[in-house]
Amino acid sequence: MKPSHVWMIAQAELKRIRNDKFLLLLLIFGVPILCTAFGFVAYKSPEEIHVAVFTDKSFEDGKTRQLIDEIDRSKSFSITGAYPFDSQEDVIQHLNQGDARAAIILNEGQAGIESIGVYLDARDPSIMQVIYSELPLVFGKYFSDISFEFLTSQGVSPQQAKQIVSPFETTFKTNARQDLKFFDFYASAAMVLIALGIPLLLTVTAITSERSTGTIERIFVSPYKRLEIIASKMIAHSVMMLMIAILTVATLKLVFDVALGNIGLVLLIIMLIGVNGVIFGLLISSITYTEAESVLMGVICFLGFMVLMTYLWPWETMHPAVEYMSYLIPFTYGIQAMRHVNMIGAGFSDVWLNLVILAGFIVIQALIASQVLRRRIA
Amino acid sequence: MRISNLSIMVLAELKKLWNNKRQLLLLTLGPIILCILLGFVAYDFPKEIDITVLSSGGEETQQLIGEINKSKTFSVSETNSLKDAMESLDKGDTRAVIILSEREDSLESAKVIIDATDSTIRQITYLELRSIFQEHSRDISVELLTDQGIPPQQATQFISQFDLTFKTNAWKDLGFFDSFASAITVLIVLVIPLLGAVTAITSERSKGTIERIFASPFRRSEIIVSKLIAHSIFAIMVVILLIGTLKLVFDITLGNVGLILLITTLVGINAVIFGLLVSSLTYTEMESIFLGIAFMFLFMVLMGYMWPIETMHPVLKYVALLTPYIYGVDAIRHINVLGGGFPDVWLDLVILCGFIVAQGIIATQFLRRGIR
């Protein structure tokens, strides 16, 4: 492999990208717009989730009203609909129509609330989880107050009553190096997704477009080796990747002030993921014949990587065989490294192995791509 | 718009797609492989989450550890060193560290430090552990009251004064994958047809065949509609393969199959027409693909699949309502999860059709006759 050859083809490729002003404009504005959209969609932990409440008015006492007010006061919930509903059927219908995310049915007796039934809207698993996690806290506090009051009225001393109601203290924390906002939990994965998706899908047609325009014949009759062609295209697209990496990190930091660890490491990880995306795109491009084939295969692989790289679902939800498959793709190591650097404040010594694996994947894929680059023209 | 012109162009377009056997194979096998992969990734409720417990080994703490161990969700390992436990947490070898402190043989506090790197695991660990702790706390409270001479039944009554039950309004018992399958169907039906159609016109430009089409008597609307019909046929094929695979391999919960096919087909046609709109706006394949990817990501985050409307910035909520796919996700979830019928989703269907018409008109207007 001659560096002068690689440099020459890389320069030609870069010129081609630079000359397409519209594409450059799309890249410069597209990436920040995408990052901004990500940030404003995963903007805050769910707030004002609509819940509908039904209670039997005939027994409604001050305490029930107090509980309903507490639900309404909570930042997470907002009581909706014509409270109080006339019947349980009405409140369930309200839920089924999608006007509320949960229906709370308070069954009262002479002594106060006897039971609470919560019906959750099954359509959105993330909202269901928030309700599961937040609503019992509101009920728990209410219930503790009642028990405490009841015990003290029975002659138990306040200290002892407190000990009976809450026999031990529980606290939940994370190992994050700083207080994380809602979007911080997703920002690292969003960076990886953008760093994978854009380069992968942009390079899938790098060689097939040469085929369709007929220029690949010219390259093949030139003295350039297959490896030189692949390496030069990889370098040219990696330059573009660096621009995407900087734009992504800068937008997320400037607009949303996301939690970032060592910036150098973050950029390095994005670069390695992007180069992996580029080389995988070239690999697809070298085994396909038309642009439509390349794009289709690129999309399928992208979606496959997206689900395997522990972005949407963790290893604990995977079938054991698929869990091993997720270790065979570079992006799993990328997302893990990125999350560790940004959220736990990990340094080079903590993620060096992931970086080595990412670099190893680049070398292996480049060798495979150069081997499979077919000289035959479809 | 002449039907004969349209049928000629549709046939030509279909032949082009049909003749590319490798692409056809990808179109057939791709959705099947993707569905199987998705099903095996979102396979089950998180199980055997590794957690590390640090305790002094008293009777009460051992009892609590036993209760955590009994839960299918966790796989517990014990240690005596906080440093080792935290190192293991930061390295990702364990998902949570529980520090149990005792005073005079009774549990004084339970401190849980959860791995921040995975939000799903963080939420599940929090929910499950909290529930185990609450249960244990209730048992202790009852024991304390019975120690004071209160009968166990009455003590239980004091501590659990009312029943709290959680149910969903799902029409059937849903498996873990069922909660995601509906949205996944929409996602695949959006992505494959959108990115498949995004180069439909620009590839004609790059090969020079668009000049011949423009020189022919075909109208812009005929060009767009014929490409729309041809690509939509393939989108329908993707839809059938998707639903078939998800049902046969994972036995997902499906509502009215006819309605599901209708919704996913409308989503697919929306994606095709949007791809053609992008293709008619751009000049090179690279531009088309980049714009296609950017919109794919935008639609993906806006359609309420990854994050619900409640997490969005107020302005973005309205932007989300301006995309067709949010109605697609809403309708398909209504049918599959709640067992809804036509009266429940007719408005979503009308909106999806409306988007197709509006986008078709815009694409026709934008299709530029000028060639660079």
XYZ file of C-alpha atoms in Angstrom:
750
model
C 0.000 0.000 0.000
C 1.576 3.289 -1.134
C 0.705 6.332 0.990
C 0.877 8.574 -2.091
C -1.811 6.495 -3.809
C -4.018 6.501 -0.716
C -3.597 10.252 -0.350
C -4.448 10.880 -4.000
C -7.719 8.906 -3.915
C -8.623 10.338 -0.487
C -8.128 13.863 -1.826
C -10.324 13.140 -4.849
C -13.041 11.723 -2.567
C -12.823 14.736 -0.241
C -13.071 17.114 -3.189
C -16.168 15.287 -4.379
C -17.794 15.658 -0.965
C -16.715 19.312 -0.659
C -18.012 20.185 -4.109
C -21.487 18.971 -3.156
C -22.385 22.167 -1.306
C -25.916 21.048 -0.544
C -24.604 17.907 1.161
C -22.148 19.986 3.176
C -24.943 22.309 4.207
C -27.072 19.324 5.194
C -24.213 17.933 7.284
C -23.487 21.217 9.031
C -27.119 21.931 9.874
C -28.515 18.399 9.950
C -26.392 17.096 12.811
C -27.106 20.022 15.198
C -30.815 19.882 14.315
C -30.891 16.142 15.046
C -29.085 16.581 18.370
C -31.447 19.403 19.331
C -34.471 17.249 18.465
C -33.098 14.380 20.570
C -32.565 16.741 23.494
C -35.975 18.344 23.333
C -37.754 14.994 23.010
C -35.999 13.325 25.960
C -36.237 16.714 27.670
C -37.469 15.968 31.173
C -38.638 13.046 33.262
C -42.332 12.569 32.520
C -44.369 15.309 34.146
C -48.072 15.950 34.495
C -49.061 12.431 33.521
C -52.839 12.558 33.290
C -54.559 10.351 35.838
C -58.289 9.998 36.382
C -59.676 9.380 39.872
C -62.906 7.724 40.889
C -64.092 7.774 44.473
C -67.364 6.987 46.129
C -68.629 10.443 47.030
C -70.947 9.224 49.764
C -68.020 8.328 52.013
C -65.511 10.879 50.864
C -63.808 12.261 53.944
C -61.101 14.822 54.450
C -58.345 12.223 54.238
C -59.415 10.949 50.825
C -59.514 14.488 49.562
C -56.051 14.953 51.043
C -54.758 11.925 49.109
C -56.257 13.183 45.863
C -54.684 16.605 46.461
C -51.337 14.944 47.113
C -51.518 13.103 43.789
C -52.390 16.342 42.042
C -49.623 18.231 43.838
C -47.028 15.708 42.725
C -45.004 16.997 39.772
C -45.414 13.706 37.949
C -49.218 13.650 37.884
C -52.094 15.842 36.956
C -55.651 14.815 37.724
C -57.736 14.972 34.618
C -61.336 14.621 33.521
C -64.550 15.419 35.274
C -63.394 14.456 38.752
C -65.140 12.868 40.549
C -66.394 10.501 37.848
C -69.924 9.148 38.137
C -68.960 5.490 37.899
C -66.008 3.141 37.626
C -67.016 2.430 34.031
C -66.722 6.136 33.189
C -63.226 6.388 34.553
C -62.099 3.206 32.760
C -63.631 4.495 29.530
C -61.696 7.728 30.023
C -58.543 5.609 30.320
C -59.320 3.468 27.265
C -59.952 6.548 25.166
C -56.396 7.635 25.915
C -57.494 10.737 27.856
C -55.695 9.496 30.960
C -52.635 7.312 31.499
C -54.021 5.735 34.661
C -57.351 5.381 36.406
C -57.262 5.350 40.202
C -60.267 3.851 41.929
C -60.497 4.639 45.621
C -62.882 2.277 47.380
C -64.039 3.761 50.640
C -65.757 2.366 53.657
C -66.962 3.938 56.894
C -63.406 3.912 58.256
C -61.813 5.532 55.211
C -60.125 4.071 52.154
C -60.375 0.278 52.063
C -58.605 -0.408 48.818
C -56.985 1.350 45.908
C -57.089 -0.071 42.404
C -54.835 1.470 39.799
C -55.519 0.707 36.147
C -52.610 1.592 33.899
C -52.671 2.427 30.225
C -50.779 -0.557 28.799
C -49.859 1.171 25.560
C -46.719 2.951 26.704
C -44.253 0.877 28.756
C -42.163 3.886 29.798
C -45.150 5.739 31.223
C -46.276 2.548 32.967
C -42.895 2.310 34.677
C -43.028 5.909 35.853
C -46.495 5.392 37.322
C -45.370 2.145 38.990
C -42.460 3.966 40.506
C -44.063 7.286 41.486
C -47.627 6.497 42.542
C -46.705 4.044 45.344
C -44.504 6.795 46.806
C -47.512 9.108 47.099
C -49.675 6.312 48.554
C -46.836 5.195 50.837
C -46.467 8.631 52.375
C -50.205 8.921 52.892
C -50.378 5.451 54.381
C -47.421 6.104 56.723
C -49.072 9.295 57.998
C -52.312 7.426 58.716
C -50.559 4.533 60.452
C -48.470 6.937 62.510
C -51.552 8.909 63.536
C -53.427 5.734 64.343
C -50.619 4.273 66.463
C -50.104 7.485 68.436
C -53.856 7.637 69.061
C -53.541 4.129 70.539
C -51.035 5.386 73.084
C -47.833 4.412 71.290
C -45.122 7.055 71.683
C -44.342 9.046 68.508
C -40.767 7.713 68.378
C -41.917 4.118 68.725
C -44.721 4.684 66.216
C -42.184 6.031 63.744
C -39.994 2.967 64.344
C -42.965 0.648 63.719
C -44.084 2.409 60.551
C -40.574 2.742 59.074
C -38.439 0.110 60.814
C -35.419 0.844 58.632
C -34.313 3.616 56.369
C -33.862 3.021 52.654
C -31.985 5.272 50.264
C -31.410 4.887 46.543
C -28.554 6.572 44.705
C -26.596 6.031 41.509
C -22.858 5.833 40.979
C -22.995 8.841 38.615
C -20.167 11.294 39.171
C -22.585 14.232 39.210
C -26.325 14.841 39.350
C -27.688 13.654 36.038
C -30.612 15.238 34.262
C -33.162 13.091 32.441
C -31.548 13.637 29.036
C -28.070 12.798 30.387
C -29.172 9.165 30.701
C -29.817 9.078 26.956
C -27.310 11.600 25.571
C -24.385 9.159 25.454
C -26.440 6.631 23.522
C -27.728 9.378 21.199
C -24.125 10.356 20.401
C -23.295 6.742 19.544
C -26.428 6.361 17.452
C -25.652 9.475 15.390
C -21.967 8.507 15.117
C -22.971 5.087 13.807
C -26.022 5.897 11.670
C -24.826 8.831 9.578
C -21.381 7.499 8.509
C -22.652 3.975 7.952
C -25.535 4.986 5.730
C -23.540 7.662 3.903
C -20.758 5.286 2.907
C -22.913 2.340 1.856
C -23.079 3.789 -1.640
C -19.434 4.952 -1.834
C -18.383 2.077 -4.098
C -21.745 1.190 -5.645
C -22.160 4.789 -6.856
C -18.773 4.433 -8.598
C -20.192 1.302 -10.213
C -23.398 3.005 -11.383
C -21.588 6.084 -12.741
C -19.021 3.848 -14.413
C -16.039 5.445 -12.668
C -15.147 2.210 -10.876
C -13.811 0.816 -14.166
C -11.383 3.720 -14.294
C -10.242 3.049 -10.735
C -9.827 -0.647 -11.441
C -7.679 -0.042 -14.523
C -5.506 2.362 -12.506
C -2.504 0.977 -10.610
C -4.300 1.348 -7.255
C -4.669 -1.724 -5.064
C -7.969 -2.785 -3.500
C -6.644 -2.000 -0.038
C -5.603 1.475 -1.187
C -9.082 2.167 -2.543
C -10.702 1.059 0.720
C -8.167 2.902 2.915
C -8.463 6.152 0.961
C -12.244 6.127 1.054
C -12.065 5.348 4.760
C -9.758 8.321 5.376
C -11.932 10.718 3.371
C -15.128 9.683 5.132
C -13.378 9.710 8.499
C -12.558 13.398 8.002
C -16.269 13.964 7.551
C -16.829 11.820 10.632
C -14.574 14.093 12.697
C -16.750 17.028 11.686
C -19.901 15.115 12.692
C -18.316 14.159 16.044
C -17.404 17.754 16.854
C -20.822 19.069 15.787
C -22.640 16.401 17.853
C -20.675 16.948 21.062
C -20.685 20.753 20.722
C -24.457 20.929 20.110
C -25.300 18.631 23.000
C -22.976 20.514 25.343
C -23.944 24.032 24.289
C -27.697 23.540 23.952
C -28.396 20.996 26.718
C -25.271 21.157 28.865
C -25.142 17.348 28.894
C -22.888 15.560 31.362
C -19.615 14.951 29.539
C -16.563 13.173 30.832
C -13.095 13.624 29.363
C -13.823 15.474 26.075
C -10.763 14.007 24.369
C -11.899 10.494 25.215
C -15.478 11.235 24.135
C -14.269 12.513 20.752
C -11.941 9.524 20.391
C -14.754 7.065 21.113
C -17.107 8.822 18.666
C -14.349 8.816 16.056
C -13.676 5.105 16.519
C -17.402 4.314 16.330
C -17.752 6.526 13.259
C -14.757 4.926 11.517
C -16.227 1.517 12.317
C -19.497 2.743 10.771
C -17.587 4.038 7.720
C -15.649 0.817 7.192
C -18.750 -1.313 7.682
C -20.538 0.893 5.130
C -17.644 0.345 2.709
C -17.805 -3.380 3.365
C -21.505 -3.373 2.424
C -20.745 -1.182 -0.552
C -18.096 -3.594 -1.771
C -20.380 -6.632 -1.619
C -23.423 -5.011 -3.249
C -23.963 -4.001 -6.852
C -26.635 -1.278 -6.903
C -27.292 1.713 -4.680
C -30.734 0.426 -3.761
C -29.219 -2.860 -2.549
C -26.545 -1.002 -0.592
C -29.037 1.310 1.108
C -31.393 -1.540 1.973
C -28.614 -3.656 3.419
C -27.242 -0.609 5.268
C -30.650 0.096 6.826
C -31.133 -3.522 7.915
C -27.652 -3.656 9.444
C -28.139 -0.282 11.131
C -31.396 -1.416 12.754
C -29.721 -4.693 13.737
C -26.833 -2.848 15.393
C -29.247 -0.462 17.095
C -31.056 -3.270 18.879
C -27.943 -5.333 19.624
C -25.714 -2.602 21.027
C -27.648 -2.343 24.346
C -29.081 1.019 23.417
C -32.764 0.128 23.682
C -32.607 -3.040 25.762
C -29.900 -4.229 28.166
C -28.221 -7.654 28.128
C -30.531 -8.796 30.919
C -33.571 -8.799 28.602
C -31.825 -10.669 25.765
C -32.000 -14.323 24.850
C -28.662 -15.886 25.958
C -27.588 -16.620 22.357
C -28.306 -13.060 21.256
C -26.418 -11.732 24.278
C -23.249 -13.305 22.852
C -24.052 -11.860 19.444
C -24.067 -8.368 20.918
C -20.433 -8.874 21.932
C -19.540 -9.524 18.305
C -20.341 -5.996 17.168
C -18.079 -3.016 17.868
C -20.843 -0.596 18.806
C -21.648 -2.430 22.055
C -18.126 -1.608 23.259
C -18.547 1.956 22.009
C -21.793 2.618 23.867
C -20.457 1.042 27.077
C -17.286 3.133 26.935
C -19.217 6.309 26.186
C -21.655 5.787 29.060
C -18.831 5.026 31.474
C -16.869 8.129 30.483
C -19.838 10.518 30.544
C -21.856 9.174 33.448
C -19.368 7.649 35.839
C -16.446 9.865 34.887
C -14.294 6.920 33.768
C -10.866 7.652 32.332
C -8.575 6.066 29.767
C -7.480 3.333 32.178
C -11.113 2.221 32.579
C -12.037 2.069 28.906
C -8.757 1.239 27.152
C -9.919 -2.293 26.395
C -13.055 -1.004 24.659
C -10.878 1.357 22.599
C -8.534 -1.472 21.606
C -11.508 -3.633 20.598
C -12.983 -0.778 18.529
C -9.613 -0.263 16.801
C -9.308 -4.024 16.246
C -12.709 -4.122 14.555
C -11.578 -1.339 12.189
C -8.486 -3.309 11.100
C -10.375 -6.584 10.670
C -13.233 -5.000 8.732
C -10.833 -3.093 6.458
C -9.008 -6.318 5.608
C -12.284 -8.120 4.884
C -13.613 -5.192 2.809
C -10.486 -5.065 0.674
C -10.684 -8.831 0.115
C -14.315 -8.814 -0.910
C -14.120 -5.721 -3.088
C -14.935 -7.379 -6.337
C -13.171 -6.306 -9.451
C -15.952 -7.689 -11.530
C -18.495 -5.092 -12.584
C -22.106 -6.085 -12.427
C -53.453 11.852 -14.816
C -53.849 9.017 -17.352
C -54.303 5.515 -16.057
C -52.509 3.987 -19.081
C -49.438 6.196 -18.528
C -49.508 5.320 -14.876
C -49.714 1.570 -15.461
C -46.801 1.696 -17.950
C -44.595 3.516 -15.459
C -45.659 1.345 -12.522
C -44.871 -1.789 -14.548
C -41.478 -0.442 -15.569
C -40.654 0.481 -11.981
C -41.825 -2.904 -10.670
C -39.788 -4.710 -13.328
C -36.722 -2.730 -12.282
C -37.241 -3.750 -8.662
C -38.162 -7.337 -9.594
C -35.127 -7.820 -11.836
C -32.746 -7.004 -9.012
C -32.894 -10.428 -7.360
C -30.387 -9.582 -4.653
C -32.429 -6.565 -3.593
C -35.552 -8.694 -3.610
C -33.833 -11.255 -1.414
C -32.777 -8.504 0.973
C -36.325 -7.145 1.043
C -37.686 -10.597 1.828
C -35.127 -11.814 4.325
C -34.239 -8.446 5.891
C -37.528 -7.813 7.738
C -37.684 -11.456 8.874
C -34.143 -11.388 10.299
C -34.757 -7.991 11.903
C -37.975 -9.172 13.571
C -36.327 -12.305 14.941
C -33.415 -10.262 16.246
C -35.717 -7.727 17.899
C -37.798 -10.453 19.482
C -34.767 -12.172 20.948
C -33.309 -8.874 22.219
C -36.493 -7.662 23.938
C -37.025 -11.297 24.886
C -37.985 -11.299 28.523
C -38.356 -9.152 31.624
C -34.844 -8.436 32.946
C -33.671 -11.473 34.891
C -30.703 -12.272 37.080
C -29.472 -8.704 37.344
C -26.138 -8.998 39.165
C -26.153 -7.176 42.483
C -23.618 -7.122 45.299
C -24.644 -7.018 48.953
C -22.472 -5.747 51.751
C -23.637 -6.750 55.215
C -22.424 -7.589 58.683
C -24.166 -10.957 58.442
C -26.824 -10.583 61.139
C -29.942 -12.724 61.168
C -32.275 -10.002 59.927
C -30.013 -8.944 57.087
C -29.555 -12.566 56.041
C -33.330 -12.878 55.925
C -33.549 -9.816 53.666
C -30.750 -11.139 51.438
C -32.685 -14.399 51.200
C -35.747 -12.474 50.048
C -33.721 -10.613 47.387
C -32.195 -13.920 46.305
C -35.624 -15.506 45.981
C -36.590 -12.871 43.424
C -35.998 -14.048 39.860
C -34.903 -10.547 38.942
C -31.642 -10.588 40.855
C -28.581 -12.714 41.196
C -26.911 -11.816 44.497
C -23.265 -12.023 45.455
C -21.988 -10.987 48.872
C -18.804 -9.169 49.786
C -17.213 -7.603 52.845
C -15.324 -4.850 51.100
C -17.092 -1.657 50.053
C -14.109 -0.713 47.895
C -14.312 -3.965 45.924
C -18.081 -3.621 45.554
C -17.838 -0.051 44.240
C -15.021 -0.971 41.888
C -17.096 -3.823 40.562
C -20.065 -1.434 40.112
C -17.986 1.148 38.239
C -16.488 -1.548 36.024
C -19.973 -2.751 35.142
C -19.519 -6.210 36.708
C -22.446 -5.611 39.029
C -25.527 -3.446 38.490
C -26.117 -2.360 42.093
C -24.474 -2.377 45.493
C -26.671 -2.769 48.571
C -25.170 -1.736 51.882
C -27.132 -3.129 54.819
C -26.363 -1.667 58.246
C -27.469 -3.226 61.500
C -27.862 -1.935 65.019
C -28.508 -4.245 67.950
C -29.294 -7.199 65.678
C -31.908 -5.312 63.723
C -31.696 -3.731 60.328
C -31.044 -0.012 60.592
C -30.683 1.088 57.014
C -30.464 -0.171 53.456
C -28.467 1.987 51.090
C -28.625 1.121 47.402
C -26.193 2.459 44.822
C -27.377 1.668 41.300
C -25.348 1.651 38.090
C -26.276 4.866 36.281
C -25.193 3.710 32.843
C -28.319 1.826 31.817
C -31.646 3.529 32.388
C -33.761 0.361 31.952
C -31.770 -1.580 34.525
C -31.736 1.438 36.837
C -35.535 1.652 36.771
C -36.129 -2.092 37.163
C -33.604 -2.409 40.005
C -35.179 0.528 41.792
C -38.736 -0.762 41.391
C -38.005 -4.359 42.366
C -35.718 -3.607 45.294
C -38.102 -1.017 46.658
C -40.915 -3.526 46.543
C -38.808 -6.181 48.356
C -37.768 -3.656 51.011
C -41.368 -2.541 51.526
C -42.500 -6.118 51.963
C -39.719 -6.758 54.463
C -40.443 -3.513 56.280
C -44.116 -4.525 56.604
C -43.123 -7.891 58.111
C -40.910 -6.174 60.671
C -43.657 -3.672 61.533
C -46.139 -6.505 62.116
C -43.571 -8.286 64.283
C -42.985 -5.119 66.342
C -46.717 -4.680 66.888
C -47.250 -8.318 67.878
C -44.356 -7.901 70.348
C -46.489 -5.197 71.940
C -49.317 -7.653 72.433
C -51.418 -6.811 69.408
C -52.841 -9.910 67.641
C -51.094 -10.619 64.287
C -54.268 -10.133 62.262
C -54.933 -6.732 63.788
C -51.268 -5.801 63.431
C -51.425 -6.622 59.728
C -54.562 -4.507 59.496
C -52.739 -1.545 61.115
C -49.806 -1.818 58.788
C -51.616 -2.599 55.537
C -54.725 -0.540 56.009
C -55.794 -0.804 52.420
C -55.048 -3.069 49.480
C -53.135 -1.534 46.632
C -53.431 -3.314 43.304
C -52.019 -2.396 39.928
C -53.586 -3.674 36.731
C -53.425 -2.589 33.137
C -56.222 -2.012 30.669
C -54.644 -4.515 28.228
C -57.181 -6.855 26.685
C -54.882 -9.874 27.177
C -51.929 -10.790 29.343
C -48.990 -9.156 27.661
C -45.485 -10.605 27.442
C -42.412 -8.370 27.720
C -41.950 -8.174 23.938
C -45.644 -7.385 23.380
C -45.118 -3.980 24.972
C -42.626 -3.098 22.235
C -43.776 -5.149 19.237
C -46.398 -2.651 18.013
C -44.012 0.288 17.941
C -41.285 -1.863 16.388
C -43.617 -2.786 13.535
C -44.181 0.909 12.810
C -40.437 1.627 13.097
C -39.447 -1.013 10.532
C -42.313 -0.097 8.219
C -41.130 3.508 8.408
C -37.395 2.963 7.963
C -37.143 0.364 5.174
C -39.620 1.946 2.708
C -38.403 5.500 3.502
C -34.752 4.765 2.825
C -35.669 2.469 -0.066
C -37.566 5.269 -1.828
C -35.203 8.068 -0.968
C -32.987 7.465 -4.011
C -35.798 6.534 -6.416
C -35.579 9.806 -8.343
C -31.966 10.801 -7.627
C -30.701 7.452 -8.975
C -32.546 8.259 -12.208
C -30.727 11.579 -12.194
C -27.305 10.016 -11.664
C -27.838 7.439 -14.405
C -29.216 10.065 -16.742
C -32.514 8.216 -17.247
C -34.513 11.073 -15.726
C -33.910 13.135 -18.861
C -35.678 10.438 -20.872
C -38.603 10.407 -18.431
C -38.842 14.195 -18.550
C -38.730 14.122 -22.346
C -41.624 11.649 -22.358
C -45.256 12.819 -22.241
C -45.595 11.708 -18.602
C -46.653 14.327 -16.080
C -44.876 15.025 -12.813
C -47.845 13.687 -10.869
C -47.789 10.484 -12.946
C -44.080 9.987 -12.241
C -44.620 10.420 -8.496
C -47.776 8.290 -8.323
C -46.259 5.445 -10.355
C -43.158 5.337 -8.162
C -45.416 5.553 -5.120
C -47.496 2.576 -6.265
C -44.463 0.435 -7.139
C -42.626 1.141 -3.874
C -45.855 0.768 -1.896
C -46.293 -2.761 -3.243
C -42.920 -3.605 -1.757
C -43.829 -1.773 1.457
C -46.935 -4.008 1.706
C -44.701 -7.056 1.221
C -42.508 -5.826 4.098
C -45.642 -5.318 6.236
C -46.907 -8.867 5.621
C -43.490 -10.382 6.298
C -43.167 -8.377 9.503
C -46.535 -9.249 10.963
C -46.205 -12.880 9.833
C -42.780 -13.291 11.448
C -43.745 -11.589 14.699
C -46.863 -13.741 15.031
C -45.322 -17.053 13.980
C -42.005 -16.786 15.817
C -42.975 -14.853 18.958
C -46.755 -15.258 19.047
C -47.156 -11.563 19.787
C -50.523 -10.227 20.867
C -52.349 -8.960 17.805
C -55.741 -7.265 17.623
C -57.821 -7.054 14.452
C -55.330 -8.278 11.814
C -57.103 -6.487 8.948
C -56.871 -3.169 10.762
C -53.224 -3.766 11.662
C -52.369 -4.471 8.039
C -54.260 -1.350 7.009
C -52.458 0.865 9.532
C -48.987 -0.493 8.755
C -49.669 -0.205 5.033
C -50.688 3.433 5.479
C -47.532 4.034 7.533
C -45.447 2.345 4.808
C -47.072 4.436 2.058
C -46.455 7.577 4.102
C -42.789 6.583 4.380
C -42.564 5.883 0.628
C -44.158 9.186 -0.322
C -41.902 11.038 2.110
C -38.890 9.253 0.610
C -40.026 10.356 -2.860
C -40.487 13.897 -1.578
C -36.884 13.890 -0.304
C -35.746 12.332 -3.575
C -37.465 15.016 -5.627
C -35.896 17.747 -3.493
C -32.304 16.517 -3.788
C -29.855 16.098 -6.655
C -27.369 13.411 -5.661
C -27.835 10.059 -3.944
C -25.631 11.104 -1.067
C -27.790 14.169 -0.419
C -30.921 12.012 -0.596
C -29.537 9.406 1.775
C -28.298 11.994 4.263
C -31.611 13.850 4.276
C -33.411 10.491 4.518
C -31.325 9.449 7.536
C -31.831 12.818 9.240
C -35.606 12.544 8.839
C -35.599 8.884 9.847
C -33.930 9.818 13.148
C -36.323 12.759 13.606
C -39.401 10.618 13.013
C -37.974 7.879 15.222
C -37.610 10.198 18.216
C -40.827 12.114 17.571
C -43.214 9.195 17.079
C -43.501 8.418 20.789
C -41.623 5.138 20.467
C -38.513 5.821 22.532
C -39.864 8.611 24.689
C -43.502 9.407 25.399
C -45.077 12.774 24.756
C -44.827 13.566 28.496
C -41.015 13.854 28.339
C -40.997 16.279 25.408
C -40.463 20.022 25.459
C -43.921 21.652 25.056
C -43.071 22.965 21.568
C -41.816 19.552 20.417
C -45.122 17.995 21.501
C -46.820 20.000 18.775
C -44.077 19.196 16.269
C -44.594 15.488 17.020
C -48.281 15.875 16.196
C -47.272 17.156 12.753
C -45.703 13.803 11.796
C -47.883 10.905 10.602
C -46.035 8.153 12.485
C -47.189 9.221 15.944
C -50.747 8.453 14.787
C -49.554 5.125 13.390
C -47.950 4.118 16.707
C -51.000 5.294 18.630
C -53.440 3.366 16.430
C -51.474 0.123 16.332
C -50.938 0.149 20.113
C -54.644 0.767 20.590
C -55.500 -2.278 18.497
C -52.828 -4.696 19.697
C -52.653 -3.728 23.351
C -56.194 -2.612 24.120
C -58.012 -4.702 21.521
C -59.478 -1.550 19.975
C -61.528 -1.613 16.767
C -62.259 0.696 13.847
C -64.363 3.176 15.904
C -61.340 3.721 18.183
C -58.804 4.421 15.466
C -60.751 5.862 12.544
C -59.396 9.334 13.193
C -55.805 8.072 13.119
C -56.551 6.342 9.795
C -58.037 9.521 8.326
C -54.994 11.523 9.462
C -52.602 8.961 7.932
C -54.526 9.142 4.621
C -54.505 12.932 4.810
C -50.723 12.952 5.178
C -50.363 10.726 2.094
C -52.451 13.095 -0.035
C -50.721 16.231 1.294
C -47.235 14.807 0.819
C -48.103 13.493 -2.659
C -49.201 16.962 -3.770
C -46.088 18.595 -2.293
C -43.761 15.999 -3.883
C -45.348 16.548 -7.283
C -44.838 20.290 -6.945
C -41.250 19.895 -5.853
C -40.165 17.411 -8.478
C -37.773 19.601 -10.370
C -37.572 19.233 -14.073
C -34.242 21.011 -14.276
C -31.205 18.763 -14.369
C -27.874 19.882 -13.038
